[in-house]
């Protein structure tokens, strides 16, 4: 198992290096126009461009540039660690902005994740244990809707129904817990959490159901029953344990991707998360901000993959020996 | 004794004929790799570890052995589905060991294979007609408009209803699917058919049907069979000569009756005694040789005679230090053993 | 005659499916005495497995329509509430299955799985259960049982896994062990070891054994009584000498003629049974075997034959007269052997 983890870690380091390199190539080498101009924002003046060039060391040879780029990212720059650079559009260091945005996305993602796990997986389990029953049909029917209805449809629908018409929920926007207290913070997150969670809950319900049904048909379940084990133990200790492994790994990957920015939800509900920030940066031509978001998203997904692989090996002993 | 002489000793009936297939020193190793970043080869699975075998035209050679003995690998190496790690494979006198591409495809027309699992070896998305007719399309031996009648003729030959030409595999039973596999292998009128456990997955009464079918087809088309199975009774029944394999090597080869009446290699004796006999009285007279432990792994075979750790006849140090070579015993029989079994049948009823 | 351990009376197990009612078991009656080994022979679709899955309570009225009685030590298992059946299952009647590769849970250690069985039926501590599990592994001939108990199933070979399964099944000293195709997935030398082990342990644990198989050789060597099943019914029942030296049913003759025997001279042709096994939804009327039977006559197409005694407890379900059966057996079947 140890060797397995070490191998995965080394691989992750390698992937991070490659992501960084490719990002560098995309932003600094590939564009047909001078990157200094690109980074200078919408209205580049000659002085601005020169400032950019100097700051990013774009006048230095390529190899040095790459070296500096790596150094900035992994060891930090003059604005702190990790090195997120400077935006020439907003004229400020990017690190505090991005970290702030990241925090909002995390609140959104983690809250929704808890919801979709608590909603989707038990639904899937109950459906699998009573296939073709009324519950199963209803649950899978809802799941079908959840899978088909995108956030940009459900979101405004919810806002219209629950905020505008029924006055049950507060409107969009982010109200930090520190400033506004638990109640306000939570009430503004409820709808975005639900809307985001519904989609994933639907997927997870279907996947859990399918996995569990397949697992319950396996020979070792028959053996467990033949031993005289109580059915609850057969289902949970034997059946679920085996069928949840792919669900757990899926969860890791989904969460990792979501942390890179749930931009539709953030936009619809006006939450200042990193996804919305990415869109804003694209619109305003803030190239370094986009670069930062790209790298962050890449790193999150890579780490999510690592965690998922390790957890999988922990859950399934057969994997450890490969 | 030279390899050639040994092989001739194992096949006295065919002394004057040339073998259809000639294997010499065939080895097939599968690498085992380990390493954190760069995978390096730390060992090999010695699936086939030095096999000499002649298969003469028109005969059925049975290959029998347990898991890890290498019989399936040997069959696939013979068919060039795997590349041999070492040794030569000759087909009709021609060295095909290193053939590839078009030349190999040409030779492949003459050797076909029937697989074990009638459920897995047929493409579920293709109709039966398409499956059986595929060889024609691949090799262009039959013009397009003649494919269907040829296929239907084959279907009749193997006992299938030609009107089922457009049905899919799942609409057939296991035995019928195996017949489809047989028909497919006959399409190109091959000289050699390798049957890899063709009846193991079938019910007993259906097994008998398929075995009889194979027998009839052999006579009609003058086929040569290499028949692989783990069921010694079945192998003995269909084969003219039987080769017993253990850990990648042939340990004994003889005509079926000789093998049964006078096995020389203790492993053969153990195999024969392990086969359950459907006859209670005979079963009581069986000379029981029950082996200890499991079949060892072909990754690190024992030194000297590979069977020595489990052999009831083994005597150290010779069996551990010196690997025995195949040598002749009774007519048509060769075995590799330093302390072979005495002349006695496994089922000793006192009469012979 | 002592009271039988198990008495099955007219058991019927019918599965409703989309294509129709699958009559997997259709009127099966037999007894199992304490200390005997019963062989149940049949091909796929004969109902041999479903019969015992129903005895074990692994096939329930949730999935199938079940009729008849299953008397274990006089108690009808079919009428027992599920909880009580669970107590019996695994501790009084145990079952081992065909494929040891897939019959053990891949995520839990072998020792744990055996201990789990023990703790389900006995009030013992985890530690004690683990010790008992190790002891069972030792009893079934697995070397270094303490080490092995902490390993996962994929670290065991096929033969060892089957031994572990047997150990698990015997860990609570059951009265009856049902082995469903216990050796089909194993190498032949390992088969011999496993069957030997079952024989030995049967004596040690004083259990009755049921061996379900399609292999007539296995049954000849290890079973006292044999029942031959076809299309959900028992077509012949007898001790092993009856079945092998004096069979009284065309299906049994067909089976015996289909198998290759080591002691036959090689080039004798096999005598297969013509045709295919029947559908269990559209079972042929009258005797289910009649479409494939070379001796079928009019009555066979309309009347279902009953299992009638031949002599002693040898019984067969066939309309042919005793005299005819003797004659056919002597003139045709024996001659071919």
PDB file of C-alpha atoms in Angstrom, chain B residues 118-313:
ATOM      1  CA  UNK B 118     -19.667 -20.196 -26.217  1.00  0.00           C
ATOM      2  CA  UNK B 119     -21.131 -17.156 -24.532  1.00  0.00           C
ATOM      3  CA  UNK B 120     -18.091 -14.937 -24.736  1.00  0.00           C
ATOM      4  CA  UNK B 121     -16.516 -15.991 -28.004  1.00  0.00           C
ATOM      5  CA  UNK B 122     -19.338 -14.842 -30.268  1.00  0.00           C
ATOM      6  CA  UNK B 123     -19.964 -11.176 -30.919  1.00  0.00           C
ATOM      7  CA  UNK B 124     -23.453 -10.580 -29.553  1.00  0.00           C
ATOM      8  CA  UNK B 125     -24.105  -7.787 -32.034  1.00  0.00           C
ATOM      9  CA  UNK B 126     -23.589  -9.839 -35.135  1.00  0.00           C
ATOM     10  CA  UNK B 127     -25.918 -12.336 -36.686  1.00  0.00           C
ATOM     11  CA  UNK B 128     -24.910 -15.936 -36.823  1.00  0.00           C
ATOM     12  CA  UNK B 129     -24.600 -15.763 -40.578  1.00  0.00           C
ATOM     13  CA  UNK B 130     -22.277 -12.835 -40.290  1.00  0.00           C
ATOM     14  CA  UNK B 131     -20.144 -14.568 -37.677  1.00  0.00           C
ATOM     15  CA  UNK B 132     -19.712 -17.745 -39.651  1.00  0.00           C
ATOM     16  CA  UNK B 133     -19.223 -15.870 -42.897  1.00  0.00           C
ATOM     17  CA  UNK B 134     -16.640 -13.462 -41.511  1.00  0.00           C
ATOM     18  CA  UNK B 135     -13.666 -15.607 -42.558  1.00  0.00           C
ATOM     19  CA  UNK B 136     -14.878 -15.500 -46.132  1.00  0.00           C
ATOM     20  CA  UNK B 137     -14.968 -11.756 -46.118  1.00  0.00           C
ATOM     21  CA  UNK B 138     -11.602 -11.442 -44.462  1.00  0.00           C
ATOM     22  CA  UNK B 139      -9.803 -13.789 -46.777  1.00  0.00           C
ATOM     23  CA  UNK B 140     -11.798 -13.218 -49.917  1.00  0.00           C
ATOM     24  CA  UNK B 141     -12.009 -16.902 -50.660  1.00  0.00           C
ATOM     25  CA  UNK B 142     -15.653 -16.856 -51.627  1.00  0.00           C
ATOM     26  CA  UNK B 143     -17.412 -14.272 -53.801  1.00  0.00           C
ATOM     27  CA  UNK B 144     -20.027 -12.104 -52.041  1.00  0.00           C
ATOM     28  CA  UNK B 145     -23.035 -13.720 -53.628  1.00  0.00           C
ATOM     29  CA  UNK B 146     -21.891 -17.174 -52.649  1.00  0.00           C
ATOM     30  CA  UNK B 147     -21.284 -16.412 -48.975  1.00  0.00           C
ATOM     31  CA  UNK B 148     -24.796 -17.082 -47.709  1.00  0.00           C
ATOM     32  CA  UNK B 149     -25.249 -20.488 -49.362  1.00  0.00           C
ATOM     33  CA  UNK B 150     -21.796 -21.544 -48.149  1.00  0.00           C
ATOM     34  CA  UNK B 151     -22.584 -20.464 -44.618  1.00  0.00           C
ATOM     35  CA  UNK B 152     -25.899 -22.258 -44.642  1.00  0.00           C
ATOM     36  CA  UNK B 153     -24.193 -25.379 -45.871  1.00  0.00           C
ATOM     37  CA  UNK B 154     -21.807 -25.139 -42.940  1.00  0.00           C
ATOM     38  CA  UNK B 155     -24.692 -24.621 -40.546  1.00  0.00           C
ATOM     39  CA  UNK B 156     -26.280 -27.810 -41.766  1.00  0.00           C
ATOM     40  CA  UNK B 157     -23.020 -29.653 -41.410  1.00  0.00           C
ATOM     41  CA  UNK B 158     -22.790 -28.780 -37.741  1.00  0.00           C
ATOM     42  CA  UNK B 159     -26.409 -29.516 -37.022  1.00  0.00           C
ATOM     43  CA  UNK B 160     -27.873 -26.024 -37.018  1.00  0.00           C
ATOM     44  CA  UNK B 161     -30.993 -24.985 -38.867  1.00  0.00           C
ATOM     45  CA  UNK B 162     -29.866 -22.938 -41.888  1.00  0.00           C
ATOM     46  CA  UNK B 163     -32.995 -20.820 -41.592  1.00  0.00           C
ATOM     47  CA  UNK B 164     -31.567 -19.327 -38.424  1.00  0.00           C
ATOM     48  CA  UNK B 165     -29.029 -17.464 -40.516  1.00  0.00           C
ATOM     49  CA  UNK B 166     -30.224 -14.081 -39.311  1.00  0.00           C
ATOM     50  CA  UNK B 167     -30.550 -14.836 -35.620  1.00  0.00           C
ATOM     51  CA  UNK B 168     -28.309 -13.484 -32.888  1.00  0.00           C
ATOM     52  CA  UNK B 169     -26.155 -15.542 -30.529  1.00  0.00           C
ATOM     53  CA  UNK B 170     -28.320 -14.922 -27.491  1.00  0.00           C
ATOM     54  CA  UNK B 171     -31.169 -16.698 -29.203  1.00  0.00           C
ATOM     55  CA  UNK B 172     -29.245 -19.959 -29.148  1.00  0.00           C
ATOM     56  CA  UNK B 173     -28.431 -22.382 -26.362  1.00  0.00           C
ATOM     57  CA  UNK B 174     -24.874 -23.013 -25.173  1.00  0.00           C
ATOM     58  CA  UNK B 175     -24.477 -26.148 -27.227  1.00  0.00           C
ATOM     59  CA  UNK B 176     -25.805 -24.470 -30.332  1.00  0.00           C
ATOM     60  CA  UNK B 177     -23.455 -21.563 -29.834  1.00  0.00           C
ATOM     61  CA  UNK B 178     -20.587 -23.944 -29.685  1.00  0.00           C
ATOM     62  CA  UNK B 179     -21.764 -25.416 -32.974  1.00  0.00           C
ATOM     63  CA  UNK B 180     -21.634 -21.896 -34.393  1.00  0.00           C
ATOM     64  CA  UNK B 181     -18.038 -21.676 -33.239  1.00  0.00           C
ATOM     65  CA  UNK B 182     -17.295 -24.973 -34.913  1.00  0.00           C
ATOM     66  CA  UNK B 183     -18.931 -23.838 -38.151  1.00  0.00           C
ATOM     67  CA  UNK B 184     -16.917 -20.652 -38.101  1.00  0.00           C
ATOM     68  CA  UNK B 185     -13.701 -22.557 -37.724  1.00  0.00           C
ATOM     69  CA  UNK B 186     -14.561 -24.818 -40.659  1.00  0.00           C
ATOM     70  CA  UNK B 187     -15.303 -22.006 -43.069  1.00  0.00           C
ATOM     71  CA  UNK B 188     -11.862 -21.858 -44.585  1.00  0.00           C
ATOM     72  CA  UNK B 189     -11.364 -25.618 -44.729  1.00  0.00           C
ATOM     73  CA  UNK B 190      -8.387 -25.519 -42.419  1.00  0.00           C
ATOM     74  CA  UNK B 191      -5.957 -28.325 -41.928  1.00  0.00           C
ATOM     75  CA  UNK B 192      -5.545 -27.844 -38.209  1.00  0.00           C
ATOM     76  CA  UNK B 193      -8.177 -26.943 -35.634  1.00  0.00           C
ATOM     77  CA  UNK B 194      -7.115 -26.089 -32.121  1.00  0.00           C
ATOM     78  CA  UNK B 195      -9.928 -26.818 -29.701  1.00  0.00           C
ATOM     79  CA  UNK B 196      -9.409 -24.953 -26.442  1.00  0.00           C
ATOM     80  CA  UNK B 197     -11.679 -26.541 -23.852  1.00  0.00           C
ATOM     81  CA  UNK B 198     -14.524 -26.723 -26.375  1.00  0.00           C
ATOM     82  CA  UNK B 199     -16.962 -28.621 -24.171  1.00  0.00           C
ATOM     83  CA  UNK B 200     -16.085 -27.643 -20.609  1.00  0.00           C
ATOM     84  CA  UNK B 201     -18.851 -25.096 -20.345  1.00  0.00           C
ATOM     85  CA  UNK B 202     -21.570 -27.400 -21.633  1.00  0.00           C
ATOM     86  CA  UNK B 203     -23.976 -29.816 -20.025  1.00  0.00           C
ATOM     87  CA  UNK B 204     -22.963 -33.448 -20.141  1.00  0.00           C
ATOM     88  CA  UNK B 205     -25.490 -34.577 -22.721  1.00  0.00           C
ATOM     89  CA  UNK B 206     -24.630 -31.672 -24.992  1.00  0.00           C
ATOM     90  CA  UNK B 207     -20.916 -32.326 -24.537  1.00  0.00           C
ATOM     91  CA  UNK B 208     -21.391 -35.732 -26.051  1.00  0.00           C
ATOM     92  CA  UNK B 209     -23.199 -34.267 -29.044  1.00  0.00           C
ATOM     93  CA  UNK B 210     -20.411 -31.804 -29.725  1.00  0.00           C
ATOM     94  CA  UNK B 211     -17.679 -34.397 -29.282  1.00  0.00           C
ATOM     95  CA  UNK B 212     -19.399 -36.706 -31.749  1.00  0.00           C
ATOM     96  CA  UNK B 213     -19.785 -33.811 -34.157  1.00  0.00           C
ATOM     97  CA  UNK B 214     -16.079 -33.038 -33.959  1.00  0.00           C
ATOM     98  CA  UNK B 215     -15.320 -36.684 -34.605  1.00  0.00           C
ATOM     99  CA  UNK B 216     -17.549 -36.811 -37.661  1.00  0.00           C
ATOM    100  CA  UNK B 217     -16.125 -33.627 -39.091  1.00  0.00           C
ATOM    101  CA  UNK B 218     -12.610 -34.883 -38.599  1.00  0.00           C
ATOM    102  CA  UNK B 219     -13.353 -37.901 -40.690  1.00  0.00           C
ATOM    103  CA  UNK B 220     -15.186 -36.003 -43.381  1.00  0.00           C
ATOM    104  CA  UNK B 221     -12.673 -33.218 -43.815  1.00  0.00           C
ATOM    105  CA  UNK B 222      -9.497 -34.997 -42.811  1.00  0.00           C
ATOM    106  CA  UNK B 223      -8.871 -32.527 -40.016  1.00  0.00           C
ATOM    107  CA  UNK B 224      -6.080 -32.519 -37.499  1.00  0.00           C
ATOM    108  CA  UNK B 225      -7.019 -31.561 -33.962  1.00  0.00           C
ATOM    109  CA  UNK B 226      -5.026 -30.196 -31.095  1.00  0.00           C
ATOM    110  CA  UNK B 227      -7.498 -30.788 -28.283  1.00  0.00           C
ATOM    111  CA  UNK B 228      -6.992 -29.030 -24.988  1.00  0.00           C
ATOM    112  CA  UNK B 229      -8.971 -29.775 -21.879  1.00  0.00           C
ATOM    113  CA  UNK B 230      -8.572 -30.287 -18.181  1.00  0.00           C
ATOM    114  CA  UNK B 231     -10.966 -33.245 -18.176  1.00  0.00           C
ATOM    115  CA  UNK B 232      -8.739 -36.243 -18.662  1.00  0.00           C
ATOM    116  CA  UNK B 233     -11.634 -38.578 -19.505  1.00  0.00           C
ATOM    117  CA  UNK B 234     -12.750 -36.393 -22.366  1.00  0.00           C
ATOM    118  CA  UNK B 235      -9.225 -35.887 -23.659  1.00  0.00           C
ATOM    119  CA  UNK B 236      -8.486 -39.590 -23.581  1.00  0.00           C
ATOM    120  CA  UNK B 237     -11.689 -40.302 -25.408  1.00  0.00           C
ATOM    121  CA  UNK B 238     -11.067 -37.998 -28.350  1.00  0.00           C
ATOM    122  CA  UNK B 239      -7.314 -38.228 -28.681  1.00  0.00           C
ATOM    123  CA  UNK B 240      -5.002 -40.586 -30.456  1.00  0.00           C
ATOM    124  CA  UNK B 241      -2.112 -39.396 -28.329  1.00  0.00           C
ATOM    125  CA  UNK B 242      -2.198 -37.449 -25.095  1.00  0.00           C
ATOM    126  CA  UNK B 243       0.442 -35.047 -23.808  1.00  0.00           C
ATOM    127  CA  UNK B 244       0.409 -34.262 -20.104  1.00  0.00           C
ATOM    128  CA  UNK B 245       1.733 -30.836 -19.213  1.00  0.00           C
ATOM    129  CA  UNK B 246       3.000 -29.537 -15.896  1.00  0.00           C
ATOM    130  CA  UNK B 247       4.365 -26.040 -15.276  1.00  0.00           C
ATOM    131  CA  UNK B 248       5.126 -25.313 -18.889  1.00  0.00           C
ATOM    132  CA  UNK B 249       6.614 -28.613 -19.935  1.00  0.00           C
ATOM    133  CA  UNK B 250       5.368 -31.880 -21.339  1.00  0.00           C
ATOM    134  CA  UNK B 251       6.038 -34.529 -18.698  1.00  0.00           C
ATOM    135  CA  UNK B 252       4.549 -37.503 -20.477  1.00  0.00           C
ATOM    136  CA  UNK B 253       3.073 -38.338 -23.843  1.00  0.00           C
ATOM    137  CA  UNK B 254       1.465 -41.567 -24.944  1.00  0.00           C
ATOM    138  CA  UNK B 255      -1.564 -43.016 -26.702  1.00  0.00           C
ATOM    139  CA  UNK B 256      -4.597 -42.763 -24.421  1.00  0.00           C
ATOM    140  CA  UNK B 257      -4.836 -46.458 -23.580  1.00  0.00           C
ATOM    141  CA  UNK B 258      -1.143 -46.768 -22.780  1.00  0.00           C
ATOM    142  CA  UNK B 259      -1.365 -43.704 -20.574  1.00  0.00           C
ATOM    143  CA  UNK B 260      -4.236 -45.174 -18.686  1.00  0.00           C
ATOM    144  CA  UNK B 261      -2.866 -48.700 -18.331  1.00  0.00           C
ATOM    145  CA  UNK B 262       0.760 -47.803 -17.629  1.00  0.00           C
ATOM    146  CA  UNK B 263       1.366 -44.221 -16.628  1.00  0.00           C
ATOM    147  CA  UNK B 264       5.020 -43.586 -16.007  1.00  0.00           C
ATOM    148  CA  UNK B 265       5.138 -40.095 -14.631  1.00  0.00           C
ATOM    149  CA  UNK B 266       3.845 -39.752 -11.053  1.00  0.00           C
ATOM    150  CA  UNK B 267       1.945 -36.621 -12.006  1.00  0.00           C
ATOM    151  CA  UNK B 268       0.095 -38.562 -14.679  1.00  0.00           C
ATOM    152  CA  UNK B 269      -0.657 -41.165 -12.036  1.00  0.00           C
ATOM    153  CA  UNK B 270      -1.991 -38.510  -9.700  1.00  0.00           C
ATOM    154  CA  UNK B 271      -4.136 -36.979 -12.434  1.00  0.00           C
ATOM    155  CA  UNK B 272      -5.556 -40.336 -13.405  1.00  0.00           C
ATOM    156  CA  UNK B 273      -6.353 -41.230  -9.823  1.00  0.00           C
ATOM    157  CA  UNK B 274      -7.986 -37.874  -9.237  1.00  0.00           C
ATOM    158  CA  UNK B 275     -10.461 -38.275 -12.065  1.00  0.00           C
ATOM    159  CA  UNK B 276     -13.736 -39.499 -10.606  1.00  0.00           C
ATOM    160  CA  UNK B 277     -14.874 -42.757 -12.223  1.00  0.00           C
ATOM    161  CA  UNK B 278     -18.605 -43.199 -12.782  1.00  0.00           C
ATOM    162  CA  UNK B 279     -18.472 -46.779 -11.564  1.00  0.00           C
ATOM    163  CA  UNK B 280     -18.579 -47.437  -7.819  1.00  0.00           C
ATOM    164  CA  UNK B 281     -16.805 -50.805  -7.882  1.00  0.00           C
ATOM    165  CA  UNK B 282     -13.981 -49.620 -10.088  1.00  0.00           C
ATOM    166  CA  UNK B 283     -13.688 -46.509  -7.983  1.00  0.00           C
ATOM    167  CA  UNK B 284     -12.972 -48.635  -4.949  1.00  0.00           C
ATOM    168  CA  UNK B 285     -10.082 -50.314  -6.712  1.00  0.00           C
ATOM    169  CA  UNK B 286      -8.489 -47.063  -7.661  1.00  0.00           C
ATOM    170  CA  UNK B 287      -4.910 -46.570  -6.696  1.00  0.00           C
ATOM    171  CA  UNK B 288      -5.154 -43.267  -4.893  1.00  0.00           C
ATOM    172  CA  UNK B 289      -2.364 -40.812  -5.311  1.00  0.00           C
ATOM    173  CA  UNK B 290      -3.475 -37.630  -3.619  1.00  0.00           C
ATOM    174  CA  UNK B 291      -1.091 -34.725  -4.029  1.00  0.00           C
ATOM    175  CA  UNK B 292      -0.279 -32.245  -1.329  1.00  0.00           C
ATOM    176  CA  UNK B 293      -0.699 -28.554  -1.760  1.00  0.00           C
ATOM    177  CA  UNK B 294      -1.689 -26.467  -4.718  1.00  0.00           C
ATOM    178  CA  UNK B 295      -0.276 -26.255  -8.196  1.00  0.00           C
ATOM    179  CA  UNK B 296       2.769 -24.018  -7.828  1.00  0.00           C
ATOM    180  CA  UNK B 297       3.073 -20.768  -9.680  1.00  0.00           C
ATOM    181  CA  UNK B 298       4.916 -20.683 -12.988  1.00  0.00           C
ATOM    182  CA  UNK B 299       6.768 -17.583 -11.894  1.00  0.00           C
ATOM    183  CA  UNK B 300       9.398 -19.398  -9.932  1.00  0.00           C
ATOM    184  CA  UNK B 301       9.375 -23.037 -10.916  1.00  0.00           C
ATOM    185  CA  UNK B 302      11.135 -25.523  -8.641  1.00  0.00           C
ATOM    186  CA  UNK B 303      14.665 -26.558  -9.583  1.00  0.00           C
ATOM    187  CA  UNK B 304      15.448 -29.826 -11.257  1.00  0.00           C
ATOM    188  CA  UNK B 305      12.265 -31.751 -11.875  1.00  0.00           C
ATOM    189  CA  UNK B 306       9.466 -29.236 -11.445  1.00  0.00           C
ATOM    190  CA  UNK B 307       7.201 -31.777  -9.887  1.00  0.00           C
ATOM    191  CA  UNK B 308       9.609 -32.890  -7.157  1.00  0.00           C
ATOM    192  CA  UNK B 309       8.123 -30.888  -4.230  1.00  0.00           C
ATOM    193  CA  UNK B 310       4.788 -32.654  -4.605  1.00  0.00           C
ATOM    194  CA  UNK B 311       5.938 -35.973  -5.960  1.00  0.00           C
ATOM    195  CA  UNK B 312       5.311 -39.073  -3.869  1.00  0.00           C
ATOM    196  CA  UNK B 313       8.140 -40.855  -5.726  1.00  0.00           C
TER     197      UNK B 313
END
